[in-house]
Amino acid sequence: MIRRSKWGLQVRFSPSQVLRESSPVLRVRFSGSPARFSSQRLAAFFFAAFFFVPFFFAAFFFAAFFFAAFFAAFFVAAFFEAFFAAVFFAAVFFVAGFFFACFFFACFFFACFFAAVFFFACFFFACFFFVAFFAAVFFAAVFFVAFLFVLFFFAAFFFAAFVDGRL
């Protein structure tokens, strides 16, 4: 038997439908306003689209980029025994990484602009400040990880030069 209530759907099964269950009546209730539920889904979609997705892609490609730079510079220095080649690759990868970071920094402000418009239109000021704070902390963490990659990056050059006997 299916009954529709004012705000949701209530499903009841008779004892003949529930074979040898401990409880003869099962209830499935969806409480709350459907309009409120859809607005929450819409807010979650915009939250994910404008904050989580760009930063996860940025962190992934940033990490992959510096890992590639680290290993490329190390193997260039090891195989060709040329420290100046490693320094050259370091400069190239560091400059490219800097512009790559600037690109995602621009994407960050672009995402903040659309998120601010959306949350201002919906009057979710508390949510917006919380999300902006969370995004700023996450972005700072991404750049901190990138800074660690730069440190490991240059450590690889000096280690390669030390192993090669040029330092």
C-alpha positions as protocol buffer text, in pm:
chain_id: "A"
residue {
  index: 1
  type: MET
  ca { x: 0 y: 0 z: 0 }
}
residue {
  index: 2
  type: ILE
  ca { x: 137 y: 340 z: -96 }
}
residue {
  index: 3
  type: ARG
  ca { x: 13 y: 657 z: 70 }
}
residue {
  index: 4
  type: ARG
  ca { x: 114 y: 1005 z: -32 }
}
residue {
  index: 5
  type: SER
  ca { x: 147 y: 1256 z: 248 }
}
residue {
  index: 6
  type: LYS
  ca { x: 167 y: 1635 z: 219 }
}
residue {
  index: 7
  type: TRP
  ca { x: 548 y: 1658 z: 211 }
}
residue {
  index: 8
  type: GLY
  ca { x: 666 y: 1318 z: 100 }
}
residue {
  index: 9
  type: LEU
  ca { x: 604 y: 957 z: 19 }
}
residue {
  index: 10
  type: GLN
  ca { x: 511 y: 692 z: 273 }
}
residue {
  index: 11
  type: VAL
  ca { x: 536 y: 326 z: 172 }
}
residue {
  index: 12
  type: ARG
  ca { x: 376 y: 51 z: 382 }
}
residue {
  index: 13
  type: PHE
  ca { x: 406 y: -320 z: 323 }
}
residue {
  index: 14
  type: SER
  ca { x: 142 y: -557 z: 455 }
}
residue {
  index: 15
  type: PRO
  ca { x: 246 y: -863 z: 661 }
}
residue {
  index: 16
  type: SER
  ca { x: 179 y: -1092 z: 365 }
}
residue {
  index: 17
  type: GLN
  ca { x: 431 y: -898 z: 155 }
}
residue {
  index: 18
  type: VAL
  ca { x: 697 y: -908 z: 424 }
}
residue {
  index: 19
  type: LEU
  ca { x: 761 y: -1277 z: 456 }
}
residue {
  index: 20
  type: ARG
  ca { x: 868 y: -1385 z: 803 }
}
residue {
  index: 21
  type: GLU
  ca { x: 1018 y: -1050 z: 899 }
}
residue {
  index: 22
  type: SER
  ca { x: 1049 y: -949 z: 1260 }
}
residue {
  index: 23
  type: SER
  ca { x: 854 y: -630 z: 1198 }
}
residue {
  index: 24
  type: PRO
  ca { x: 529 y: -673 z: 1002 }
}
residue {
  index: 25
  type: VAL
  ca { x: 521 y: -308 z: 889 }
}
residue {
  index: 26
  type: LEU
  ca { x: 806 y: -130 z: 714 }
}
residue {
  index: 27
  type: ARG
  ca { x: 792 y: 244 z: 675 }
}
residue {
  index: 28
  type: VAL
  ca { x: 993 y: 452 z: 432 }
}
residue {
  index: 29
  type: ARG
  ca { x: 952 y: 821 z: 490 }
}
residue {
  index: 30
  type: PHE
  ca { x: 1093 y: 1117 z: 301 }
}
residue {
  index: 31
  type: SER
  ca { x: 1040 y: 1414 z: 527 }
}
residue {
  index: 32
  type: GLY
  ca { x: 1089 y: 1777 z: 441 }
}
residue {
  index: 33
  type: SER
  ca { x: 979 y: 2003 z: 163 }
}
residue {
  index: 34
  type: PRO
  ca { x: 1060 y: 1888 z: -193 }
}
residue {
  index: 35
  type: ALA
  ca { x: 1146 y: 2249 z: -284 }
}
residue {
  index: 36
  type: ARG
  ca { x: 1391 y: 2268 z: 1 }
}
residue {
  index: 37
  type: PHE
  ca { x: 1546 y: 1937 z: -104 }
}
residue {
  index: 38
  type: SER
  ca { x: 1594 y: 2055 z: -463 }
}
residue {
  index: 39
  type: SER
  ca { x: 1749 y: 2383 z: -350 }
}
residue {
  index: 40
  type: GLN
  ca { x: 1992 y: 2188 z: -133 }
}
residue {
  index: 41
  type: ARG
  ca { x: 2086 y: 1971 z: -430 }
}
residue {
  index: 42
  type: LEU
  ca { x: 2136 y: 2283 z: -644 }
}
residue {
  index: 43
  type: ALA
  ca { x: 2353 y: 2444 z: -376 }
}
residue {
  index: 44
  type: ALA
  ca { x: 2560 y: 2126 z: -346 }
}
residue {
  index: 45
  type: PHE
  ca { x: 2607 y: 2115 z: -723 }
}
residue {
  index: 46
  type: PHE
  ca { x: 2734 y: 2473 z: -741 }
}
residue {
  index: 47
  type: PHE
  ca { x: 2950 y: 2416 z: -435 }
}
residue {
  index: 48
  type: ALA
  ca { x: 3116 y: 2118 z: -601 }
}
residue {
  index: 49
  type: ALA
  ca { x: 3134 y: 2271 z: -948 }
}
residue {
  index: 50
  type: PHE
  ca { x: 3294 y: 2600 z: -848 }
}
residue {
  index: 51
  type: PHE
  ca { x: 3515 y: 2490 z: -559 }
}
residue {
  index: 52
  type: PHE
  ca { x: 3600 y: 2122 z: -530 }
}
residue {
  index: 53
  type: VAL
  ca { x: 3645 y: 2026 z: -896 }
}
residue {
  index: 54
  type: PRO
  ca { x: 3888 y: 2304 z: -1005 }
}
residue {
  index: 55
  type: PHE
  ca { x: 4104 y: 2270 z: -694 }
}
residue {
  index: 56
  type: PHE
  ca { x: 4127 y: 1892 z: -712 }
}
residue {
  index: 57
  type: PHE
  ca { x: 4232 y: 1917 z: -1077 }
}
residue {
  index: 58
  type: ALA
  ca { x: 4477 y: 2195 z: -988 }
}
residue {
  index: 59
  type: ALA
  ca { x: 4631 y: 1993 z: -706 }
}
residue {
  index: 60
  type: PHE
  ca { x: 4656 y: 1679 z: -919 }
}
residue {
  index: 61
  type: PHE
  ca { x: 4818 y: 1847 z: -1221 }
}
residue {
  index: 62
  type: PHE
  ca { x: 5040 y: 2063 z: -1001 }
}
residue {
  index: 63
  type: ALA
  ca { x: 5169 y: 1755 z: -819 }
}
residue {
  index: 64
  type: ALA
  ca { x: 5212 y: 1559 z: -1143 }
}
residue {
  index: 65
  type: PHE
  ca { x: 5390 y: 1854 z: -1303 }
}
residue {
  index: 66
  type: PHE
  ca { x: 5648 y: 1889 z: -1027 }
}
residue {
  index: 67
  type: PHE
  ca { x: 5696 y: 1515 z: -997 }
}
residue {
  index: 68
  type: ALA
  ca { x: 5775 y: 1509 z: -1368 }
}
residue {
  index: 69
  type: ALA
  ca { x: 6009 y: 1806 z: -1329 }
}
residue {
  index: 70
  type: PHE
  ca { x: 6184 y: 1638 z: -1036 }
}
residue {
  index: 71
  type: PHE
  ca { x: 6250 y: 1311 z: -1215 }
}
residue {
  index: 72
  type: ALA
  ca { x: 6330 y: 1474 z: -1550 }
}
residue {
  index: 73
  type: ALA
  ca { x: 6592 y: 1699 z: -1395 }
}
residue {
  index: 74
  type: PHE
  ca { x: 6741 y: 1417 z: -1191 }
}
residue {
  index: 75
  type: PHE
  ca { x: 6771 y: 1181 z: -1487 }
}
residue {
  index: 76
  type: VAL
  ca { x: 6906 y: 1452 z: -1716 }
}
residue {
  index: 77
  type: ALA
  ca { x: 7177 y: 1525 z: -1460 }
}
residue {
  index: 78
  type: ALA
  ca { x: 7247 y: 1157 z: -1399 }
}
residue {
  index: 79
  type: PHE
  ca { x: 7251 y: 1029 z: -1757 }
}
residue {
  index: 80
  type: PHE
  ca { x: 7416 y: 1323 z: -1934 }
}
residue {
  index: 81
  type: GLU
  ca { x: 7640 y: 1420 z: -1640 }
}
residue {
  index: 82
  type: ALA
  ca { x: 7568 y: 1784 z: -1701 }
}
residue {
  index: 83
  type: PHE
  ca { x: 7475 y: 1996 z: -1402 }
}
residue {
  index: 84
  type: PHE
  ca { x: 7402 y: 2301 z: -1618 }
}
residue {
  index: 85
  type: ALA
  ca { x: 7140 y: 2095 z: -1805 }
}
residue {
  index: 86
  type: ALA
  ca { x: 6969 y: 2021 z: -1475 }
}
residue {
  index: 87
  type: VAL
  ca { x: 6977 y: 2389 z: -1381 }
}
residue {
  index: 88
  type: PHE
  ca { x: 6835 y: 2479 z: -1721 }
}
residue {
  index: 89
  type: PHE
  ca { x: 6551 y: 2229 z: -1679 }
}
residue {
  index: 90
  type: ALA
  ca { x: 6494 y: 2362 z: -1328 }
}
residue {
  index: 91
  type: ALA
  ca { x: 6453 y: 2715 z: -1461 }
}
residue {
  index: 92
  type: VAL
  ca { x: 6221 y: 2603 z: -1739 }
}
residue {
  index: 93
  type: PHE
  ca { x: 6001 y: 2391 z: -1514 }
}
residue {
  index: 94
  type: PHE
  ca { x: 5995 y: 2653 z: -1239 }
}
residue {
  index: 95
  type: VAL
  ca { x: 5889 y: 2932 z: -1477 }
}
residue {
  index: 96
  type: ALA
  ca { x: 5629 y: 2707 z: -1638 }
}
residue {
  index: 97
  type: GLY
  ca { x: 5505 y: 2603 z: -1295 }
}
residue {
  index: 98
  type: PHE
  ca { x: 5478 y: 2967 z: -1191 }
}
residue {
  index: 99
  type: PHE
  ca { x: 5255 y: 3050 z: -1490 }
}
residue {
  index: 100
  type: PHE
  ca { x: 5060 y: 2730 z: -1427 }
}
residue {
  index: 101
  type: ALA
  ca { x: 4999 y: 2844 z: -1068 }
}
residue {
  index: 102
  type: CYS
  ca { x: 4894 y: 3191 z: -1188 }
}
residue {
  index: 103
  type: PHE
  ca { x: 4643 y: 3030 z: -1422 }
}
residue {
  index: 104
  type: PHE
  ca { x: 4479 y: 2835 z: -1140 }
}
residue {
  index: 105
  type: PHE
  ca { x: 4497 y: 3141 z: -916 }
}
residue {
  index: 106
  type: ALA
  ca { x: 4289 y: 3321 z: -1180 }
}
residue {
  index: 107
  type: CYS
  ca { x: 4052 y: 3022 z: -1186 }
}
residue {
  index: 108
  type: PHE
  ca { x: 4024 y: 3056 z: -808 }
}
residue {
  index: 109
  type: PHE
  ca { x: 3902 y: 3417 z: -832 }
}
residue {
  index: 110
  type: PHE
  ca { x: 3673 y: 3323 z: -1122 }
}
residue {
  index: 111
  type: ALA
  ca { x: 3519 y: 3048 z: -908 }
}
residue {
  index: 112
  type: CYS
  ca { x: 3489 y: 3284 z: -610 }
}
residue {
  index: 113
  type: PHE
  ca { x: 3307 y: 3538 z: -825 }
}
residue {
  index: 114
  type: PHE
  ca { x: 3043 y: 3290 z: -943 }
}
residue {
  index: 115
  type: ALA
  ca { x: 3009 y: 3140 z: -597 }
}
residue {
  index: 116
  type: ALA
  ca { x: 2962 y: 3486 z: -447 }
}
residue {
  index: 117
  type: VAL
  ca { x: 2692 y: 3571 z: -702 }
}
residue {
  index: 118
  type: PHE
  ca { x: 2512 y: 3242 z: -638 }
}
residue {
  index: 119
  type: PHE
  ca { x: 2523 y: 3260 z: -260 }
}
residue {
  index: 120
  type: PHE
  ca { x: 2435 y: 3631 z: -256 }
}
residue {
  index: 121
  type: ALA
  ca { x: 2132 y: 3561 z: -472 }
}
residue {
  index: 122
  type: CYS
  ca { x: 2023 y: 3281 z: -236 }
}
residue {
  index: 123
  type: PHE
  ca { x: 2098 y: 3486 z: 81 }
}
residue {
  index: 124
  type: PHE
  ca { x: 2332 y: 3220 z: 217 }
}
residue {
  index: 125
  type: PHE
  ca { x: 2582 y: 3459 z: 373 }
}
residue {
  index: 126
  type: ALA
  ca { x: 2692 y: 3221 z: 646 }
}
residue {
  index: 127
  type: CYS
  ca { x: 2750 y: 2941 z: 396 }
}
residue {
  index: 128
  type: PHE
  ca { x: 2942 y: 3171 z: 166 }
}
residue {
  index: 129
  type: PHE
  ca { x: 3183 y: 3286 z: 437 }
}
residue {
  index: 130
  type: PHE
  ca { x: 3238 y: 2927 z: 549 }
}
residue {
  index: 131
  type: VAL
  ca { x: 3300 y: 2811 z: 190 }
}
residue {
  index: 132
  type: ALA
  ca { x: 3530 y: 3104 z: 115 }
}
residue {
  index: 133
  type: PHE
  ca { x: 3732 y: 3030 z: 428 }
}
residue {
  index: 134
  type: PHE
  ca { x: 3748 y: 2659 z: 341 }
}
residue {
  index: 135
  type: ALA
  ca { x: 3854 y: 2738 z: -17 }
}
residue {
  index: 136
  type: ALA
  ca { x: 4123 y: 2977 z: 101 }
}
residue {
  index: 137
  type: VAL
  ca { x: 4264 y: 2717 z: 341 }
}
residue {
  index: 138
  type: PHE
  ca { x: 4257 y: 2451 z: 71 }
}
residue {
  index: 139
  type: PHE
  ca { x: 4425 y: 2683 z: -180 }
}
residue {
  index: 140
  type: ALA
  ca { x: 4695 y: 2769 z: 73 }
}
residue {
  index: 141
  type: ALA
  ca { x: 4749 y: 2396 z: 131 }
}
residue {
  index: 142
  type: VAL
  ca { x: 4788 y: 2338 z: -244 }
}
residue {
  index: 143
  type: PHE
  ca { x: 5052 y: 2609 z: -268 }
}
residue {
  index: 144
  type: PHE
  ca { x: 5226 y: 2474 z: 42 }
}
residue {
  index: 145
  type: VAL
  ca { x: 5247 y: 2131 z: -122 }
}
residue {
  index: 146
  type: ALA
  ca { x: 5373 y: 2297 z: -440 }
}
residue {
  index: 147
  type: PHE
  ca { x: 5636 y: 2478 z: -234 }
}
residue {
  index: 148
  type: LEU
  ca { x: 5748 y: 2144 z: -90 }
}
residue {
  index: 149
  type: PHE
  ca { x: 5775 y: 2006 z: -442 }
}
residue {
  index: 150
  type: VAL
  ca { x: 5995 y: 2303 z: -536 }
}
residue {
  index: 151
  type: LEU
  ca { x: 6218 y: 2230 z: -238 }
}
residue {
  index: 152
  type: PHE
  ca { x: 6245 y: 1862 z: -332 }
}
residue {
  index: 153
  type: PHE
  ca { x: 6295 y: 1972 z: -692 }
}
residue {
  index: 154
  type: PHE
  ca { x: 6605 y: 2176 z: -614 }
}
residue {
  index: 155
  type: ALA
  ca { x: 6722 y: 1915 z: -364 }
}
residue {
  index: 156
  type: ALA
  ca { x: 6729 y: 1669 z: -654 }
}
residue {
  index: 157
  type: PHE
  ca { x: 6965 y: 1897 z: -850 }
}
residue {
  index: 158
  type: PHE
  ca { x: 7206 y: 1933 z: -562 }
}
residue {
  index: 159
  type: PHE
  ca { x: 7188 y: 1563 z: -489 }
}
residue {
  index: 160
  type: ALA
  ca { x: 7256 y: 1481 z: -855 }
}
residue {
  index: 161
  type: ALA
  ca { x: 7549 y: 1723 z: -855 }
}
residue {
  index: 162
  type: PHE
  ca { x: 7679 y: 1575 z: -531 }
}
residue {
  index: 163
  type: VAL
  ca { x: 7657 y: 1219 z: -665 }
}
residue {
  index: 164
  type: ASP
  ca { x: 7818 y: 1330 z: -989 }
}
residue {
  index: 165
  type: GLY
  ca { x: 8105 y: 1487 z: -793 }
}
residue {
  index: 166
  type: ARG
  ca { x: 8054 y: 1839 z: -924 }
}
residue {
  index: 167
  type: LEU
  ca { x: 7947 y: 1990 z: -591 }
}
